[in-house]
PDB file of C-alpha atoms in Angstrom:
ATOM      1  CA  UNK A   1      96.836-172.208 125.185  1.00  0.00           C
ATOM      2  CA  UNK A   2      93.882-174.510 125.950  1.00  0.00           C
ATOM      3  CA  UNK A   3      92.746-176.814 122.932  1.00  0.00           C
ATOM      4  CA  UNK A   4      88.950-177.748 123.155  1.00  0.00           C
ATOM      5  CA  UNK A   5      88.318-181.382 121.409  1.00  0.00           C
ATOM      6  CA  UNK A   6      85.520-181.934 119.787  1.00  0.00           C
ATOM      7  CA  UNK A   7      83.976-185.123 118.751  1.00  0.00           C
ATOM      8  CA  UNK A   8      81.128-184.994 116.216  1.00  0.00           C
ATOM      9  CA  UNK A   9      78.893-188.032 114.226  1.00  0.00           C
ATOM     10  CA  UNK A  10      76.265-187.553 111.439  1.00  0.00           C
ATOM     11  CA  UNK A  11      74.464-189.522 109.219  1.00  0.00           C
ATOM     12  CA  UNK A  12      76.055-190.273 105.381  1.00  0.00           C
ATOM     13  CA  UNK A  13      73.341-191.347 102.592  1.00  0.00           C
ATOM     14  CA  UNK A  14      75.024-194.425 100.937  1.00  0.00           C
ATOM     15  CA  UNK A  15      74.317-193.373  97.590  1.00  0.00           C
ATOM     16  CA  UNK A  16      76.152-189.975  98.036  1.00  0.00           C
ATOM     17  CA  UNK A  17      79.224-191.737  99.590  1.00  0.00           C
ATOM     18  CA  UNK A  18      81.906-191.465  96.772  1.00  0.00           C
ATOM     19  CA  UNK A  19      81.140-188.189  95.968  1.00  0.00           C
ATOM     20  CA  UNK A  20      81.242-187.261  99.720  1.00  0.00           C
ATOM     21  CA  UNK A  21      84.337-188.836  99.936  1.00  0.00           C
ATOM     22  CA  UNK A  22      86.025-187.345  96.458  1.00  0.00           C
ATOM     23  CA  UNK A  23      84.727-183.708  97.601  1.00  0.00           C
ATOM     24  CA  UNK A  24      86.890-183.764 100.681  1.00  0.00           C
ATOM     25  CA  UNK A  25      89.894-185.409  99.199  1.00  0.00           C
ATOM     26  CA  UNK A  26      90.078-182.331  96.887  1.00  0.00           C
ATOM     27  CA  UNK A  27      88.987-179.657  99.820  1.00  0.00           C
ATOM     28  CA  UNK A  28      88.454-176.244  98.431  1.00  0.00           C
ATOM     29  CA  UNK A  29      91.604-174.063  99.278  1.00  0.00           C
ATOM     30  CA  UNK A  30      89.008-171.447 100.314  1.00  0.00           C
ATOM     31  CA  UNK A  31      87.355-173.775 103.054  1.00  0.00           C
ATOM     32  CA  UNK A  32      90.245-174.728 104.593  1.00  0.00           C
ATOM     33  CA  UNK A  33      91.834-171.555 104.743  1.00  0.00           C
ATOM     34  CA  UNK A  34      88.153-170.460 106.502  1.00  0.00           C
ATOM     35  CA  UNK A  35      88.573-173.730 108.896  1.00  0.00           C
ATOM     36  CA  UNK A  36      92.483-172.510 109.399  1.00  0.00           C
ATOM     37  CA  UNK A  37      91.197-168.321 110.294  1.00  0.00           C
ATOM     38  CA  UNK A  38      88.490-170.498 112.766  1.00  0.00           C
ATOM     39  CA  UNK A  39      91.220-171.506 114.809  1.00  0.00           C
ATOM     40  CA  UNK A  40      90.280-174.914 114.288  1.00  0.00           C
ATOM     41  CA  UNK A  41      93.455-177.645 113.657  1.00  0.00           C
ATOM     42  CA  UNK A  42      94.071-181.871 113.760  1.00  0.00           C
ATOM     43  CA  UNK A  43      90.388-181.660 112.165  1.00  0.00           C
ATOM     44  CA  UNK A  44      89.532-184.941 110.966  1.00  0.00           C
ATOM     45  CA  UNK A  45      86.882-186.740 109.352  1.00  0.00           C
ATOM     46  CA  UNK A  46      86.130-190.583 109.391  1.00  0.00           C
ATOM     47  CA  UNK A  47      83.568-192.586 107.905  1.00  0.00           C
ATOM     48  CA  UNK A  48      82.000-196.334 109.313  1.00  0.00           C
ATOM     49  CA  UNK A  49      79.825-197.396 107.126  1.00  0.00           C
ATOM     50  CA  UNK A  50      77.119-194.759 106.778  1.00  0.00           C
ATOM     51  CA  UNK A  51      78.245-193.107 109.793  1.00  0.00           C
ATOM     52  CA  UNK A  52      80.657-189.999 109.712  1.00  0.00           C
ATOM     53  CA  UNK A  53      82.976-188.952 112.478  1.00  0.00           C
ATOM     54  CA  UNK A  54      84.548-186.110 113.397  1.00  0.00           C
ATOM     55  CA  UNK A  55      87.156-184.490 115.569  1.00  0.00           C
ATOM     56  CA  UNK A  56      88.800-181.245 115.372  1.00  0.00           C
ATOM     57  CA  UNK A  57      90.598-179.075 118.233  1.00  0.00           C
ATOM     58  CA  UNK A  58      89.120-175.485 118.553  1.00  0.00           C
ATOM     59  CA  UNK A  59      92.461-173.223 120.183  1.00  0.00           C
ATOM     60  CA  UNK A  60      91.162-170.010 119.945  1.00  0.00           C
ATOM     61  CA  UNK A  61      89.671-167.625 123.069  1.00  0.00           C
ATOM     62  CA  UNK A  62      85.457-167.716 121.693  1.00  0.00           C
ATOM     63  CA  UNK A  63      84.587-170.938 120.400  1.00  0.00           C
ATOM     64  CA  UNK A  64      80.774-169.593 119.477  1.00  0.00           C
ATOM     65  CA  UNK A  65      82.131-166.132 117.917  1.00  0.00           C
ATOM     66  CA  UNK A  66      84.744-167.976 115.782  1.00  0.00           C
ATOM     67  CA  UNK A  67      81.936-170.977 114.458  1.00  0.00           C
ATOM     68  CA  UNK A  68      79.567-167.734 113.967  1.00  0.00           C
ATOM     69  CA  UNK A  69      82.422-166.064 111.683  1.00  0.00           C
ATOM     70  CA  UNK A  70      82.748-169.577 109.667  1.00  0.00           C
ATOM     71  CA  UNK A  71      78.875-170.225 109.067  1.00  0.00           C
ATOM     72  CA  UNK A  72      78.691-166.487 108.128  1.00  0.00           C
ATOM     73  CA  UNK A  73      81.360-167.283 104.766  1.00  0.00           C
ATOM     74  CA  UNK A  74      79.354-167.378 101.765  1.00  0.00           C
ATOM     75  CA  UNK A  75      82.274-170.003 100.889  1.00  0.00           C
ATOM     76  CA  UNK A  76      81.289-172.216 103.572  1.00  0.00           C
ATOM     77  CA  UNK A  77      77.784-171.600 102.856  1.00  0.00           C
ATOM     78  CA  UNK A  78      78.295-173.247  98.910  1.00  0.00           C
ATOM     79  CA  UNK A  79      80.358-175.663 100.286  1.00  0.00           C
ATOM     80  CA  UNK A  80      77.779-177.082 103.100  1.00  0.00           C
ATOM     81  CA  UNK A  81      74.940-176.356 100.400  1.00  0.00           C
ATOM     82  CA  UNK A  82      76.506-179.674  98.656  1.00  0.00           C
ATOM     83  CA  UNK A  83      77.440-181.833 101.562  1.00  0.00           C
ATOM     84  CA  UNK A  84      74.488-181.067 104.032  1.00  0.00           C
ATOM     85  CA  UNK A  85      71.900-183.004 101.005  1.00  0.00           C
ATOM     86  CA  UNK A  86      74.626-186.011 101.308  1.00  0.00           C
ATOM     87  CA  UNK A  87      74.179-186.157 105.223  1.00  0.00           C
ATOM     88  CA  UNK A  88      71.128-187.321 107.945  1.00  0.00           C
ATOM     89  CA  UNK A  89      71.386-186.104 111.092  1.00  0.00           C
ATOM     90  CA  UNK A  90      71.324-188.800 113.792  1.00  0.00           C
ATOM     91  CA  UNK A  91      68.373-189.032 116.328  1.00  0.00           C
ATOM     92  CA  UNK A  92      70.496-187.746 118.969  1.00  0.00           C
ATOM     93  CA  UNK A  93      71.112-184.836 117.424  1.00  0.00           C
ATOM     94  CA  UNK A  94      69.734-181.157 119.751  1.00  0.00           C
ATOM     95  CA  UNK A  95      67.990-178.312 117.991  1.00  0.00           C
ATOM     96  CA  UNK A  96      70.440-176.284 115.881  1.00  0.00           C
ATOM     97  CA  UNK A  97      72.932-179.162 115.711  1.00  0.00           C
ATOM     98  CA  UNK A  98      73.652-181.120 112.368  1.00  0.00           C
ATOM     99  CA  UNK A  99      76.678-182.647 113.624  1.00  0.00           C
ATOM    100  CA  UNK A 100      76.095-183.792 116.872  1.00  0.00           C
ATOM    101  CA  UNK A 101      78.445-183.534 119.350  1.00  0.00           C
ATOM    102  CA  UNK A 102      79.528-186.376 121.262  1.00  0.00           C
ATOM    103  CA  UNK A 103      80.949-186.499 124.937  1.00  0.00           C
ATOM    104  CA  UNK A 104      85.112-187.549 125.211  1.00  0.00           C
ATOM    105  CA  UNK A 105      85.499-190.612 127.623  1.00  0.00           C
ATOM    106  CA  UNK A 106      88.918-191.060 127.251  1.00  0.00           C
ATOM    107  CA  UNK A 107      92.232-188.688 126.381  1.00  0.00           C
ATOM    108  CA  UNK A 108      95.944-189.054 126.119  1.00  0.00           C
ATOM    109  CA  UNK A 109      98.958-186.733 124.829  1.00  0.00           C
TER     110      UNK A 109
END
């Protein structure tokens, strides 16, 4: 099975930091079981300073269908209502992108 890694970066608005960070310490069990039936795994996030990074590995056959299926969740829907206000997209960023997807330079198993 081939694992797609993805690399992502976005924007965090200082002031919304702590909750950002409480919120996904105490994930809904809903969202990550959606994340889970997405066939996405090893999904992380990180924060520097008000940047967030993050890096998942898609396994599944139809990377598009499968993030279609997961925006289409009303659960995912609530959830990103609250944490897309705490976010900025960066300048990079390409039409229909919030998180934008950054190239991998580098890779070892």
């Amino acid at each position: 099975m081939a694992v797609k890694r993805i690399g992502q970066v976005i924007g965090i608005k200082p002031e919304d930091i702590q909750e950002y960070e409480n919120l996904h310490a105490n994930a809904w069990p809903s969202i990550i079981k959606i994340i889970k039936q997405a066939n996405i795994s090893n999904y992380s996030i990180f924060r520097y300073q008000n940047l967030l990074f993050a890096y998942l590995e898609y396994t599944g056959a139809n990377y598009e269908a499968d993030m279609a299926k997961l925006a289409a969740e009303p659960e995912m829907q609530r959830w990103w209502k609250i944490t897309d206000q705490m976010q900025w997209q960066v300048p990079e960023a390409k039409v229909n992108e919030w998180w934008h997807v950054i190239n991998e330079n580098f890779h070892v198993d």
